[in-house]
CSV table of C-alpha atoms in Angstrom, one decimal:
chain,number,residue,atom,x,y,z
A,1,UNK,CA,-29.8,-89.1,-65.6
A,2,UNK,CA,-32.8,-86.5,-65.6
A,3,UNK,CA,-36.1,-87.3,-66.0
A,4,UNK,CA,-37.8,-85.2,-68.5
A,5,UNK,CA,-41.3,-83.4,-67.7
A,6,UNK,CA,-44.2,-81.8,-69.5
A,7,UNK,CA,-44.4,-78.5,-67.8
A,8,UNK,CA,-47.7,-77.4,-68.8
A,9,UNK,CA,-49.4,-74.1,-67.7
A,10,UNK,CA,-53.1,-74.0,-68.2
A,11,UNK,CA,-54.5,-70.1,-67.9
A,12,UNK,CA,-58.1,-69.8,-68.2
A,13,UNK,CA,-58.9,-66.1,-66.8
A,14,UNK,CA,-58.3,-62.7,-67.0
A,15,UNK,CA,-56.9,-62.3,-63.9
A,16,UNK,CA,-54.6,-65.2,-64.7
A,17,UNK,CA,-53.2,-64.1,-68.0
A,18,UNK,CA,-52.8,-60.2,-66.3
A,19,UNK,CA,-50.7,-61.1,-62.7
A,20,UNK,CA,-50.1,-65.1,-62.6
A,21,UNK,CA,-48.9,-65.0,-66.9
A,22,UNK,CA,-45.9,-62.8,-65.5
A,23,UNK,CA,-45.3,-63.9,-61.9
A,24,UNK,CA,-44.7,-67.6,-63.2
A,25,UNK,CA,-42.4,-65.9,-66.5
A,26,UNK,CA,-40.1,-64.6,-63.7
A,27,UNK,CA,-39.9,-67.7,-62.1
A,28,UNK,CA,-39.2,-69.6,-64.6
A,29,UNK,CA,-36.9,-67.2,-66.4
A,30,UNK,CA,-35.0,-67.5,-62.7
A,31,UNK,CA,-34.6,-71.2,-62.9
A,32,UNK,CA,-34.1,-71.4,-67.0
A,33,UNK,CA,-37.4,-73.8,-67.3
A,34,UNK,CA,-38.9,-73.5,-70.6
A,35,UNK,CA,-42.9,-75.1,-70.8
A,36,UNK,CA,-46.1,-74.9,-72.6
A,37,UNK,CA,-48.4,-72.4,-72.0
A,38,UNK,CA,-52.7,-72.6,-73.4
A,39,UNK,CA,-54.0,-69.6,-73.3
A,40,UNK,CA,-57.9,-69.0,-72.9
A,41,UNK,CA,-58.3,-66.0,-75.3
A,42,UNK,CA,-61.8,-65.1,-75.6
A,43,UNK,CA,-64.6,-63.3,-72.9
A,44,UNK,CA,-64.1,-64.3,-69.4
A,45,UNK,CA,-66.9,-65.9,-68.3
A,46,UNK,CA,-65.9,-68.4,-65.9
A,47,UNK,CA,-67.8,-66.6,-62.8
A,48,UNK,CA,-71.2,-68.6,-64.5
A,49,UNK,CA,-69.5,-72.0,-63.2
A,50,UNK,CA,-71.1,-71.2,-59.9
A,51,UNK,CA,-74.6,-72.8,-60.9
A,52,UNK,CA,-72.6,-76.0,-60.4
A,53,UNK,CA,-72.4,-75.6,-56.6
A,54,UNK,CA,-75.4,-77.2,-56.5
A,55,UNK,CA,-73.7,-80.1,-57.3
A,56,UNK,CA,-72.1,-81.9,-53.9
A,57,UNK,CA,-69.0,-83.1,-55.5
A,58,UNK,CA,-68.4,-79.6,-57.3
A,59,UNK,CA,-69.6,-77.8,-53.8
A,60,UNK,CA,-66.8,-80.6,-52.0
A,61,UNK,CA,-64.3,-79.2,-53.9
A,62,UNK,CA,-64.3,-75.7,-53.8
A,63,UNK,CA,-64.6,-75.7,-49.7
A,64,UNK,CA,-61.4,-78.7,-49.4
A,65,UNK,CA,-59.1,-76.5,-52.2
A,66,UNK,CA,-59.9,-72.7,-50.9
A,67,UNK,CA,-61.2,-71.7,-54.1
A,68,UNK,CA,-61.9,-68.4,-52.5
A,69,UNK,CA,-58.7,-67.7,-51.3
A,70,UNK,CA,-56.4,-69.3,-54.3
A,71,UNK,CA,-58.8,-67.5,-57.3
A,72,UNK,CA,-60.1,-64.5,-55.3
A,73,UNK,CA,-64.1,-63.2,-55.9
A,74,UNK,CA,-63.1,-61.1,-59.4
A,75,UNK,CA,-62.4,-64.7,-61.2
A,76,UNK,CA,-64.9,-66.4,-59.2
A,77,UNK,CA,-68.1,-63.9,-60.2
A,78,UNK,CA,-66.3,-63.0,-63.8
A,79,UNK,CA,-68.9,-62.7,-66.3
A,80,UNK,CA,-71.6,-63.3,-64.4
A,81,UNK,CA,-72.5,-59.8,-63.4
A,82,UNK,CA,-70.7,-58.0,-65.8
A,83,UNK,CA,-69.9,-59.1,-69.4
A,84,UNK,CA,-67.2,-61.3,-69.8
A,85,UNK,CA,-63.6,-59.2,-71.0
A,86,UNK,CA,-61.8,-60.8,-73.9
A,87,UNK,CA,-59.1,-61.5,-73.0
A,88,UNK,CA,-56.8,-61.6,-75.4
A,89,UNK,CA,-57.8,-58.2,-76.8
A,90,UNK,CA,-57.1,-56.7,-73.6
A,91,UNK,CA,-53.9,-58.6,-72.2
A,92,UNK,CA,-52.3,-59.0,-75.6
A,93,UNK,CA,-49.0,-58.2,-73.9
A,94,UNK,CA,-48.7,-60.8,-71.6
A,95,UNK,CA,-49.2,-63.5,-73.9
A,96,UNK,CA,-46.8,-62.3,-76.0
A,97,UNK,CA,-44.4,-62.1,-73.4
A,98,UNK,CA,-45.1,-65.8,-73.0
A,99,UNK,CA,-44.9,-66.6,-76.5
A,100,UNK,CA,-41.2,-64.7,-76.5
A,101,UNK,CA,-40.0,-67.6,-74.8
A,102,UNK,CA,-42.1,-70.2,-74.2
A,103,UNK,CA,-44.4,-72.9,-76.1
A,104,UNK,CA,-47.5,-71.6,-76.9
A,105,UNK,CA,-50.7,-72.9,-77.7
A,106,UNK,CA,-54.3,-72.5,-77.8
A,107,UNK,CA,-56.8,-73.6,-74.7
A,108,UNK,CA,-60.2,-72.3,-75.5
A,109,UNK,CA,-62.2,-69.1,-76.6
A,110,UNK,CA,-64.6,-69.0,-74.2
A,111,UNK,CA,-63.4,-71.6,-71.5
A,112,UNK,CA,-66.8,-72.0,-69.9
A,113,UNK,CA,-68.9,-72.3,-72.6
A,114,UNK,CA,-66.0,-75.0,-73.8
A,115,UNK,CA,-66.4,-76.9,-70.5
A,116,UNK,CA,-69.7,-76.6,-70.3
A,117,UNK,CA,-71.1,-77.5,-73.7
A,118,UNK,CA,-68.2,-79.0,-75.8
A,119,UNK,CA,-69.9,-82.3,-75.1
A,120,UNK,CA,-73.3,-81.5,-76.6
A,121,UNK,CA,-72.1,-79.1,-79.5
A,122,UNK,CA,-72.6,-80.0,-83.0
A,123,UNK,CA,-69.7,-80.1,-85.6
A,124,UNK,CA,-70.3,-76.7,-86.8
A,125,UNK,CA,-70.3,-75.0,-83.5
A,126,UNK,CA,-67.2,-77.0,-82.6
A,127,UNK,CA,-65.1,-76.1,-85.6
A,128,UNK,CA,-66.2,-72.3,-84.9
A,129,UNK,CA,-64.7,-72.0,-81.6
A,130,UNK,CA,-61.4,-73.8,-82.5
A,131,UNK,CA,-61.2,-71.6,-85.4
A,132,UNK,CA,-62.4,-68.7,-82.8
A,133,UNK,CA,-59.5,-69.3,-80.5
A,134,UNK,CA,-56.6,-70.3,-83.3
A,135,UNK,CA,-57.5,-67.2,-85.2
A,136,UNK,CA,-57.1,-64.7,-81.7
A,137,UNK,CA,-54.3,-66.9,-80.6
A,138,UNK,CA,-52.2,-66.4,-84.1
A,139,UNK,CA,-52.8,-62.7,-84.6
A,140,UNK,CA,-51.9,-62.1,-81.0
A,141,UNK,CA,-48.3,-63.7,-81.3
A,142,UNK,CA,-47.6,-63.2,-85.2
A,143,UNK,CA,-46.9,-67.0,-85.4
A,144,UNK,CA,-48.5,-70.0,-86.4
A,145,UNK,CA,-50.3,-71.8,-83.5
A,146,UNK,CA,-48.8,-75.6,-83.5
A,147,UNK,CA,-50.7,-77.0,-80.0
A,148,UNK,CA,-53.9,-77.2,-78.3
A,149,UNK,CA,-55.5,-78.6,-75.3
A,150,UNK,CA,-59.5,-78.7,-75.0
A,151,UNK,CA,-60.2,-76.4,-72.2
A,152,UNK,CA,-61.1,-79.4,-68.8
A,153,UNK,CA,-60.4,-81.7,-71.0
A,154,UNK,CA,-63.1,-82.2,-72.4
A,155,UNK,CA,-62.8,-84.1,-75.9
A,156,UNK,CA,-63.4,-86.8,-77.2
A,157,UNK,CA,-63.2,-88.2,-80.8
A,158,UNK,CA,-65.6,-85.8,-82.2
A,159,UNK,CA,-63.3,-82.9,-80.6
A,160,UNK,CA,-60.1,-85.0,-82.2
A,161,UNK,CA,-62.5,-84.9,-85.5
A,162,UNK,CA,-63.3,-81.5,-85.2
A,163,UNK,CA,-59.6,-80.4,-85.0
A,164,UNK,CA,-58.0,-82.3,-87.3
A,165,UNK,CA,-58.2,-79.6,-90.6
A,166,UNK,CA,-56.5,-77.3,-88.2
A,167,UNK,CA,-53.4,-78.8,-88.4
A,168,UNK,CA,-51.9,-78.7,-85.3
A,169,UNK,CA,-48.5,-80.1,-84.1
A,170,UNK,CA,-50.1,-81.6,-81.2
A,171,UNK,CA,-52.9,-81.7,-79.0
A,172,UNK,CA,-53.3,-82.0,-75.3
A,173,UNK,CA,-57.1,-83.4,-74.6
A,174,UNK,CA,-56.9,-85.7,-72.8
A,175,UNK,CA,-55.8,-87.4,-69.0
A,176,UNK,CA,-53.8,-90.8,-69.8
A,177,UNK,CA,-50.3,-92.1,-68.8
A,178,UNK,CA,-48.0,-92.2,-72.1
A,179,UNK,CA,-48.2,-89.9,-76.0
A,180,UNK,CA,-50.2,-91.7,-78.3
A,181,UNK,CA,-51.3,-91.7,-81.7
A,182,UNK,CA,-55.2,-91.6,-82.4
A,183,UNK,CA,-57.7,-93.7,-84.6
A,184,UNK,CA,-60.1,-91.3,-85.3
A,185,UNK,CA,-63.5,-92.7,-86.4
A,186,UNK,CA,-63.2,-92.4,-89.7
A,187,UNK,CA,-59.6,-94.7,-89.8
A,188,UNK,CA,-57.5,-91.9,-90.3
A,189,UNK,CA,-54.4,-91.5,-88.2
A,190,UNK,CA,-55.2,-88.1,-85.5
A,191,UNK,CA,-52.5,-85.6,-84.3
A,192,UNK,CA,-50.5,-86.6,-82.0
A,193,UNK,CA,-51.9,-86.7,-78.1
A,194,UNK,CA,-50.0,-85.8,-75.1
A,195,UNK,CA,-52.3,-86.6,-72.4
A,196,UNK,CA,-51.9,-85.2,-68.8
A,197,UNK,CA,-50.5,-88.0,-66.7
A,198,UNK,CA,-50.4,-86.3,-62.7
A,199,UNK,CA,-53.2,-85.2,-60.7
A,200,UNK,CA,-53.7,-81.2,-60.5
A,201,UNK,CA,-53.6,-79.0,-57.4
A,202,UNK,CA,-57.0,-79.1,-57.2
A,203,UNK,CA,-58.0,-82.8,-57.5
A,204,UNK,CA,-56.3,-83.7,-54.6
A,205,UNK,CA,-55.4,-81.2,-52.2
A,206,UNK,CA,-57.7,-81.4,-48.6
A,207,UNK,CA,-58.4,-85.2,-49.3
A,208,UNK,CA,-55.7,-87.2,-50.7
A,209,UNK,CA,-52.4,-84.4,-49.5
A,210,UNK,CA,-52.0,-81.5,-47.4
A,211,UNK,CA,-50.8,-78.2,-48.7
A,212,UNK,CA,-47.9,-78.8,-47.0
A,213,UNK,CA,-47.1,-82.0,-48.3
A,214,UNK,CA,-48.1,-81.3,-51.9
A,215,UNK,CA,-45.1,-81.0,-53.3
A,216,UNK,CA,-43.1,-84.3,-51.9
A,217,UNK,CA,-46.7,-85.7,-53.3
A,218,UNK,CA,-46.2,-84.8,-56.7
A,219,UNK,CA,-42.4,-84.9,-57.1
A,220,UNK,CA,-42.7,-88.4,-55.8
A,221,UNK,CA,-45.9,-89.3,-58.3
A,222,UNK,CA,-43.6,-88.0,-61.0
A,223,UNK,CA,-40.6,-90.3,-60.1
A,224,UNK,CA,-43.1,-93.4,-59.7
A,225,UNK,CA,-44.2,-92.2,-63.3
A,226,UNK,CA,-43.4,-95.0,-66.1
A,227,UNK,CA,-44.8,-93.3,-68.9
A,228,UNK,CA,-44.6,-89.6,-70.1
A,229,UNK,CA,-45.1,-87.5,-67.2
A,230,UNK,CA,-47.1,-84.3,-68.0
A,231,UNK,CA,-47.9,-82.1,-65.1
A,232,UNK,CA,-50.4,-79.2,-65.5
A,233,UNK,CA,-50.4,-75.9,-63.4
A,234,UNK,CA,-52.6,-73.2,-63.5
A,235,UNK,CA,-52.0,-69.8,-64.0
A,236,UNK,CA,-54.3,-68.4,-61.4
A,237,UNK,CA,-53.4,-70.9,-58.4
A,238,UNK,CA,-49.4,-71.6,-59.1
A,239,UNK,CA,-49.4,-68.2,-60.7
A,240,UNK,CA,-50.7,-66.1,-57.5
A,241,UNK,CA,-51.7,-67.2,-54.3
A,242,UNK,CA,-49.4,-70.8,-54.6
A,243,UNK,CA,-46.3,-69.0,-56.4
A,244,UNK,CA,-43.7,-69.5,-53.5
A,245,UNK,CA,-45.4,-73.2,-53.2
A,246,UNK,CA,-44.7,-73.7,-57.1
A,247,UNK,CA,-41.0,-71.9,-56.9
A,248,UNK,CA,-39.7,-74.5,-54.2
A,249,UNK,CA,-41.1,-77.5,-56.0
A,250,UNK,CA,-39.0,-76.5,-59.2
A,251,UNK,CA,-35.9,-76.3,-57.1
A,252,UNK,CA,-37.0,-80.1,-55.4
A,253,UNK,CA,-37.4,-81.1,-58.9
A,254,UNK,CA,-33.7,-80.2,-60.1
A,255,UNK,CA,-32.2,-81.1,-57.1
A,256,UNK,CA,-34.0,-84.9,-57.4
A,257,UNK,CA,-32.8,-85.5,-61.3
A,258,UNK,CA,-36.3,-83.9,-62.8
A,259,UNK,CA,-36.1,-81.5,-66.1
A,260,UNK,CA,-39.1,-79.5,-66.8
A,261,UNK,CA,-40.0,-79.1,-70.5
A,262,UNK,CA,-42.1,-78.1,-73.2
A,263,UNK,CA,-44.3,-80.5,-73.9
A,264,UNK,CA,-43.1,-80.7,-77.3
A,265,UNK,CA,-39.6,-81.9,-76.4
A,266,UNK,CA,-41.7,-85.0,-75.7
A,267,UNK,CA,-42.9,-86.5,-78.7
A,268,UNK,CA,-40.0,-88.9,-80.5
A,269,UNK,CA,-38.6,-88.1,-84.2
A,270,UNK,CA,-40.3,-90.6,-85.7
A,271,UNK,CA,-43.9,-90.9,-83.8
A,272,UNK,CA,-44.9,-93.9,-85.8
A,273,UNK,CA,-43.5,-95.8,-82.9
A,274,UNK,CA,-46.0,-94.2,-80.7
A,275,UNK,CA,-48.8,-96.5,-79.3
A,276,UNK,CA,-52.3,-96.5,-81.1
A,277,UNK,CA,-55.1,-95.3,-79.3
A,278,UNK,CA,-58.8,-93.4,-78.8
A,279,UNK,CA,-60.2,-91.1,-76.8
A,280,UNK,CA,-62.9,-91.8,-74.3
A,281,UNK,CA,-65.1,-90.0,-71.7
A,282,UNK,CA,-64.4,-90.9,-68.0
A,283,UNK,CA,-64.0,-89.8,-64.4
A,284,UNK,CA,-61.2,-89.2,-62.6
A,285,UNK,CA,-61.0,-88.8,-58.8
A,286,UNK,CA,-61.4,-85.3,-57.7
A,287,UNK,CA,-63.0,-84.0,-60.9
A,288,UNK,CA,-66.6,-83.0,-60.9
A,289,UNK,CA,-67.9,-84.6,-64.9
A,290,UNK,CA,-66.4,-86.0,-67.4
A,291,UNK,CA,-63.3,-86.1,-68.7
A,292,UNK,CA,-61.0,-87.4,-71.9
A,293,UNK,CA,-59.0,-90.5,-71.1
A,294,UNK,CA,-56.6,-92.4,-73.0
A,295,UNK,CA,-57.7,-95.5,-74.4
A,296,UNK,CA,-55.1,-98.0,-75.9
A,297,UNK,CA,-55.5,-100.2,-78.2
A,298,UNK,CA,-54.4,-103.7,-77.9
C-alpha cells in the first residue's frame, strides 16, 4: 500500500519564487507529484535576518547548513541595502504557473517582518497582514485562496484567532505529528491544522545527517511516521542548489511505497473525527526561537 505525504513547498524570496518556483514545477511535472505551494508575496526583505547572527545558535546554523552556498548573497542581503521587491507584483507569472497545477496558498506578506514580529503584534496589525497577503495572493491567481501557513511558524492561538474571519480551508501553523481540530480561546471550533510533522533541510543537516545521507534520513523518518506525515521543502534550497538532491529522493520515495500529495488530500471527509487540540509556543531542535507546536488535548 502507499503511504500518503504532505508535499509542502515553502517559498519565502524573490529569488525563490523567480528560478527554484519553476525548477521544482519541472520536476515535479516529470514525476506527476502534485503538492502545496505558500507563497511569500510581499517586499523581500529577508536580507535584515542577518542581525540575528549575533545569536550563537542562529550563527551555528548558518555555518553547519551552507547558507551561503544553498541561498547565495542576493537572498541573503535582500532588503537590507536595497528596498525589498514585492514579489508578487513582479513574479506574478510564476505563481501562477504554480497555481495551474498545484495547491496553492498563502505564507506571508512580508516574511520577515512575520517571523520577526508576529509574536508581539497586536490584533489589528495581525488581521492587516493576513488580509495583505490573501488579498495579493487571490488577485495574482484569479481564485479564492483556501490555505495558509504562518511564515516559521510562528502562531499561536492569537494568529488561529486572528485568521479565523478569513475563512480558510485549512491552515498550516504549526510543527506537531497528526491533523487536528483547534479550541480557540474563545470555545469556538478553529480551521482545521495540518502541522509539519519531519524535520527540514536545515534543522538537521551538519549535526544530526550528512548531505549525503539526508535523504535515507528523511525517507526513513517518514516510514517510522505514525501520524500524518507532512514534509516541507523550500523553494530556494530544494529549488536551486539541492534540486538533483530533492529529484532522487522523489524517485526513493516511489520506489519504497511513499505518495507525495497536497496537503489537502489529507484531511478526512468528515474532520469531526479529528483530534481536539491548541496551539502552543515551543522549541524544536535545530530552530533558532520559537515555534507553534501541537498541543492535544486529553
Amino acid at each position: 500500500m502507499l503511504k500518503n505525504v504532505g508535499l509542502r513547498i515553502d517559498v519565502d524570496t524573490w529569488r525563490g519564487t523567480r528560478a527554484g518556483v519553476p525548477c521544482l514545477l519541472d520536476i515535479l511535472a516529470a514525476q506527476k507529484i502534485k503538492s502545496t505551494f505558500f507563497f511569500s508575496v510581499g517586499p523581500d526583505n529577508m536580507g535584515r535576518h542577518f542581525w540575528r547572527l549575533t545569536k550563537p545558535q542562529f550563527l551555528m546554523k548558518m555555518l553547519r547548513s551552507r547558507v551561503v552556498s544553498l541561498y547565495s548573497w542576493k537572498i541573503l542581503l535582500a532588503g537590507t541595502a536595497w528596498p525589498g521587491r514585492k514579489i508578487g507584483q513582479g513574479l506574478a507569472a510564476q505563481i501562477r504557473a504554480a497555481a495551474a497545477d498545484h495547491e496553492v496558498g498563502m505564507h506571508a506578506w512580508d516574511h520577515f517582518a512575520w517571523q520577526t514580529w508576529a509574536g508581539t503584534w497586536d490584533n489589528a496589525e495581525l488581521t492587516k497582514q493576513i488580509r495583505l497577503a490573501k488579498d495579493a495572493l487571490t488577485n495574482i491567481i484569479e481564485q479564492p485562496v483556501t490555505c495558509s501557513a504562518a511564515a516559521g511558524w510562528r502562531a499561536d492561538n492569537r494568529v488561529l484567532q486572528a485568521k479565523q474571519p478569513f475563512g480558510f480551508f485549512y491552515n498550516s501553523d504549526c510543527r506537531g505529528t497528526s491533523l487536528f481540530r483547534p479550541l480557540l480561546p474563545n470555545g469556538d471550533w478553529g480551521t482545521v491544522q495540518i502541522p509539519v510533522t519531519q524535520p527540514t533541510f536545515d534543522e538537521i543537516i551538519g549535526h544530526t545527517v550528512s548531505l549525503a545521507g539526508y535523504n535515507r534520513f528523511i525517507l526513513d523518518s517518514i516510514k517510522a511516521d505514525h501520524g500524518t506525515p507532512v514534509y516541507t521543502i523550500h523553494a530556494e534550497v530544494e529549488g536551486i542548489a539541492l534540486s538533483g538532491m530533492f529529484q532522487e529522493l522523489l524517485w526513493m520515495a516511489r520506489a519504497e511505497g511513499i505518495r507525495f500529495c497536497p496537503l489537502g488530500e489529507l484531511i478526512p471527509q468528515d474532520a469531526t473525527v479529528l483530534p481536539v487540540g491548541h496551539i502552543v509556543r515551543g522549541v524544536i531542535p535545530g530552530r533558532e526561537g520559537w515555534v507553534g507546536c501541537q498541543r492535544l488535548l486529553k
